[in-house]
């Protein structure tokens, strides 16, 4: 999934979770979810508007896909940040 605005996006969270217990498919799902969340964080950071309603047509993926990406990260990552 290539949805990052940056050529070489930097991870937004420094400590990656231990994915060794996950299947290859789950690891790939996590990687895709991480890319979606990183894109969304970049999108919010690139826009000077804070706390405003945004047009979901500007999103790189459907809104429910982004919501699911956040759910995947919340389920897998253990870092409270």
XYZ file of N, CA, C and O in Angstrom:
324
model
N 0.851 -1.168 0.000
C 0.000 0.000 0.000
C 0.894 1.227 0.000
O 1.674 1.418 0.909
N 0.805 2.059 -1.009
C 1.650 3.240 -1.108
C 0.790 4.485 -0.974
O 0.283 5.009 -1.947
N 0.616 4.956 0.244
C -0.225 6.121 0.436
C 0.485 7.233 1.180
O -0.127 8.185 1.582
N 1.774 7.126 1.352
C 2.516 8.147 2.083
C 2.841 9.314 1.175
O 3.173 9.139 0.015
N 2.739 10.543 1.692
C 3.116 11.722 0.946
C 4.631 11.838 0.840
O 5.147 12.384 -0.102
N 5.337 11.364 1.842
C 6.785 11.480 1.878
C 7.422 10.361 1.069
O 6.888 9.269 0.981
N 8.607 10.656 0.521
C 9.313 9.620 -0.230
C 9.801 8.520 0.697
O 9.710 7.354 0.392
N 10.342 8.877 1.832
C 10.823 7.916 2.820
C 10.224 8.272 4.170
O 10.863 8.944 4.973
N 8.978 7.859 4.417
C 8.340 8.264 5.667
C 9.074 7.707 6.879
O 9.544 6.576 6.872
N 9.177 8.553 7.895
C 9.786 8.123 9.148
C 8.692 7.570 10.034
O 7.579 8.096 10.062
N 8.970 6.496 10.782
C 7.944 5.965 11.673
C 7.589 7.000 12.725
O 8.446 7.710 13.235
N 6.298 7.100 13.038
C 5.862 8.079 14.026
C 6.064 7.556 15.442
O 6.059 8.318 16.377
N 6.230 6.279 15.606
C 6.466 5.685 16.917
C 7.824 5.007 16.874
O 8.093 4.199 15.990
N 8.683 5.335 17.820
C 10.054 4.843 17.770
C 10.156 3.346 18.071
O 10.929 2.649 17.454
N 9.422 2.857 19.027
C 9.525 1.448 19.406
C 8.461 0.638 18.670
O 7.276 0.860 18.831
N 8.919 -0.287 17.842
C 7.989 -1.148 17.123
C 7.587 -2.316 18.020
O 8.409 -2.826 18.765
N 6.348 -2.747 17.936
C 5.931 -3.887 18.750
C 6.595 -5.174 18.283
O 7.057 -5.272 17.148
N 6.629 -6.136 19.150
C 7.187 -7.447 18.815
C 6.152 -8.205 17.996
O 5.111 -8.599 18.504
N 6.433 -8.401 16.716
C 5.490 -9.043 15.810
C 5.803 -10.515 15.580
O 5.159 -11.167 14.779
N 6.787 -11.058 16.303
C 7.208 -12.442 16.060
C 6.090 -13.458 16.288
O 6.071 -14.489 15.650
N 5.158 -13.184 17.162
C 4.087 -14.131 17.442
C 2.954 -14.071 16.435
O 2.021 -14.870 16.496
N 3.029 -13.135 15.503
C 1.958 -12.975 14.523
C 2.271 -13.727 13.236
O 3.429 -13.902 12.870
N 1.223 -14.137 12.542
C 1.411 -14.790 11.243
C 1.926 -13.768 10.236
O 1.862 -12.551 10.461
N 2.420 -14.246 9.111
C 2.915 -13.357 8.057
C 1.801 -12.423 7.588
O 2.036 -11.236 7.375
N 0.598 -12.944 7.441
C -0.533 -12.118 6.997
C -0.836 -11.014 8.007
O -1.109 -9.872 7.631
N -0.781 -11.347 9.303
C -1.032 -10.347 10.337
C 0.079 -9.301 10.374
O -0.182 -8.120 10.600
N 1.305 -9.717 10.148
C 2.413 -8.766 10.100
C 2.249 -7.795 8.923
O 2.507 -6.602 9.057
N 1.798 -8.322 7.787
C 1.557 -7.470 6.622
C 0.391 -6.517 6.884
O 0.437 -5.353 6.489
N -0.648 -7.021 7.564
C -1.781 -6.171 7.904
C -1.328 -5.042 8.827
O -1.715 -3.887 8.667
N -0.469 -5.371 9.797
C 0.061 -4.357 10.697
C 0.866 -3.312 9.912
O 0.707 -2.111 10.124
N 1.711 -3.767 8.989
C 2.534 -2.844 8.201
C 1.656 -1.902 7.375
O 1.925 -0.696 7.303
N 0.608 -2.434 6.765
C -0.315 -1.596 5.994
C -1.041 -0.604 6.900
O -1.207 0.568 6.548
N -1.470 -1.067 8.057
C -2.157 -0.187 9.010
C -1.217 0.917 9.480
O -1.612 2.082 9.591
N 0.028 0.563 9.745
C 1.027 1.545 10.188
C 1.216 2.626 9.117
O 1.286 3.810 9.408
N 1.264 2.223 7.834
C 1.409 3.175 6.740
C 0.206 4.109 6.662
O 0.358 5.315 6.436
N -0.991 3.558 6.844
C -2.209 4.378 6.813
C -2.198 5.408 7.935
O -2.499 6.587 7.716
N -1.868 4.979 9.115
C -1.854 5.890 10.265
C -0.763 6.938 10.082
O -0.982 8.127 10.341
N 0.411 6.530 9.599
C 1.487 7.490 9.353
C 1.061 8.530 8.318
O 1.348 9.710 8.456
N 0.372 8.084 7.257
C -0.115 9.024 6.252
C -1.077 10.014 6.891
O -0.989 11.225 6.648
N -1.994 9.526 7.706
C -2.993 10.400 8.321
C -2.331 11.421 9.238
O -2.697 12.594 9.236
N -1.326 11.000 9.999
C -0.596 11.921 10.871
C 0.113 12.979 10.018
O 0.090 14.169 10.349
N 0.726 12.566 8.907
C 1.362 13.516 7.994
C 0.324 14.484 7.423
O 0.570 15.682 7.304
N -0.823 13.963 7.026
C -1.898 14.775 6.457
C -2.333 15.846 7.450
O -2.479 17.011 7.090
N -2.524 15.468 8.691
C -2.929 16.450 9.690
C -1.814 17.453 9.959
O -2.081 18.638 10.159
N -0.571 16.989 9.940
C 0.560 17.876 10.199
C 0.824 18.851 9.060
O 1.297 19.962 9.284
N 0.520 18.450 7.828
C 0.753 19.306 6.662
C -0.293 20.407 6.541
O -0.099 21.376 5.835
N -1.415 20.236 7.209
C -2.522 21.179 7.114
C -2.505 22.082 8.343
O -2.505 21.600 9.467
N -2.493 23.389 8.123
C -2.460 24.333 9.233
C -3.759 24.394 10.013
O -3.816 24.978 11.086
N -4.808 23.788 9.493
C -6.098 23.794 10.170
C -6.057 22.862 11.360
O -5.661 21.716 11.242
N -6.457 23.344 12.503
C -6.445 22.509 13.704
C -7.865 22.355 14.226
O -8.542 23.339 14.486
N -8.295 21.120 14.367
C -9.592 20.843 14.965
C -10.783 21.167 14.094
O -11.897 21.256 14.577
N -10.550 21.357 12.823
C -11.636 21.674 11.916
C -12.165 20.411 11.246
O -11.476 19.409 11.170
N -13.362 20.498 10.732
C -13.936 19.398 9.954
C -13.228 19.373 8.605
O -13.000 20.409 7.998
N -12.870 18.202 8.142
C -12.152 18.060 6.879
C -12.975 17.245 5.886
O -13.811 16.439 6.272
N -12.706 17.442 4.635
C -13.401 16.739 3.568
C -12.805 15.343 3.432
O -11.626 15.194 3.114
N -13.619 14.315 3.650
C -13.072 12.956 3.598
C -12.688 12.533 2.189
O -11.985 11.548 2.014
N -13.068 13.296 1.174
C -12.641 12.993 -0.197
C -11.149 13.251 -0.374
O -10.550 12.779 -1.328
N -10.526 13.995 0.554
C -9.095 14.271 0.487
C -8.263 13.137 1.094
O -7.046 13.141 0.972
N -8.912 12.194 1.735
C -8.190 11.102 2.378
C -7.634 10.136 1.338
O -8.212 9.958 0.268
N -6.531 9.501 1.687
C -5.878 8.562 0.763
C -6.600 7.227 0.692
O -6.340 6.428 -0.199
N -7.477 6.984 1.638
C -8.231 5.734 1.688
C -9.616 6.056 2.250
O -9.808 7.117 2.847
N -10.576 5.163 2.072
C -11.887 5.409 2.666
C -11.780 5.593 4.187
O -10.909 5.010 4.835
N -12.644 6.425 4.719
C -12.609 6.739 6.148
C -12.656 5.488 7.010
O -11.897 5.355 7.971
N -13.502 4.523 6.669
C -13.598 3.305 7.489
C -12.309 2.482 7.431
O -11.963 1.796 8.388
N -11.553 2.559 6.328
C -10.262 1.864 6.259
C -9.265 2.504 7.217
O -8.492 1.800 7.881
N -9.283 3.826 7.315
C -8.402 4.511 8.258
C -8.790 4.199 9.700
O -7.926 3.979 10.555
N -10.082 4.155 9.972
C -10.547 3.802 11.316
C -10.074 2.400 11.671
O -9.564 2.153 12.772
N -10.201 1.475 10.737
C -9.746 0.104 10.982
C -8.237 0.037 11.177
O -7.742 -0.761 11.979
N -7.487 0.872 10.463
C -6.031 0.909 10.640
C -5.685 1.329 12.064
O -4.810 0.741 12.707
N -6.384 2.336 12.583
C -6.156 2.743 13.970
C -6.516 1.608 14.936
O -5.814 1.383 15.920
N -7.579 0.894 14.643
C -7.977 -0.234 15.509
C -6.903 -1.316 15.540
O -6.610 -1.882 16.591
N -6.330 -1.625 14.373
C -5.278 -2.644 14.300
C -4.093 -2.217 15.157
O -3.570 -2.999 15.955
N -3.663 -0.978 15.008
C -2.525 -0.499 15.791
C -2.827 -0.513 17.287
O -1.979 -0.905 18.087
N -4.019 -0.085 17.659
C -4.383 -0.094 19.078
C -4.420 -1.515 19.645
O -4.071 -1.730 20.800
N -4.796 -2.484 18.817
C -4.872 -3.864 19.284
C -3.497 -4.503 19.414
O -3.270 -5.339 20.284
N -2.559 -4.105 18.557
C -1.250 -4.769 18.521
C -0.208 -4.058 19.352
O 0.575 -4.701 20.047
N -0.176 -2.740 19.287
C 0.877 -2.000 19.979
C 0.597 -1.936 21.472
O -0.539 -1.811 21.892
N 1.658 -2.018 22.242
C 1.520 -1.989 23.691
C 2.009 -0.677 24.296
O 1.762 -0.405 25.454
N 2.700 0.150 23.484
C 3.195 1.440 23.963
C 2.006 2.382 24.159
O 1.203 2.572 23.265
N 1.900 2.965 25.334
C 0.768 3.841 25.637
C 0.756 5.109 24.796
O -0.276 5.739 24.627
N 1.896 5.501 24.264
C 1.951 6.725 23.442
C 1.338 6.466 22.099
O 0.860 7.272 21.430
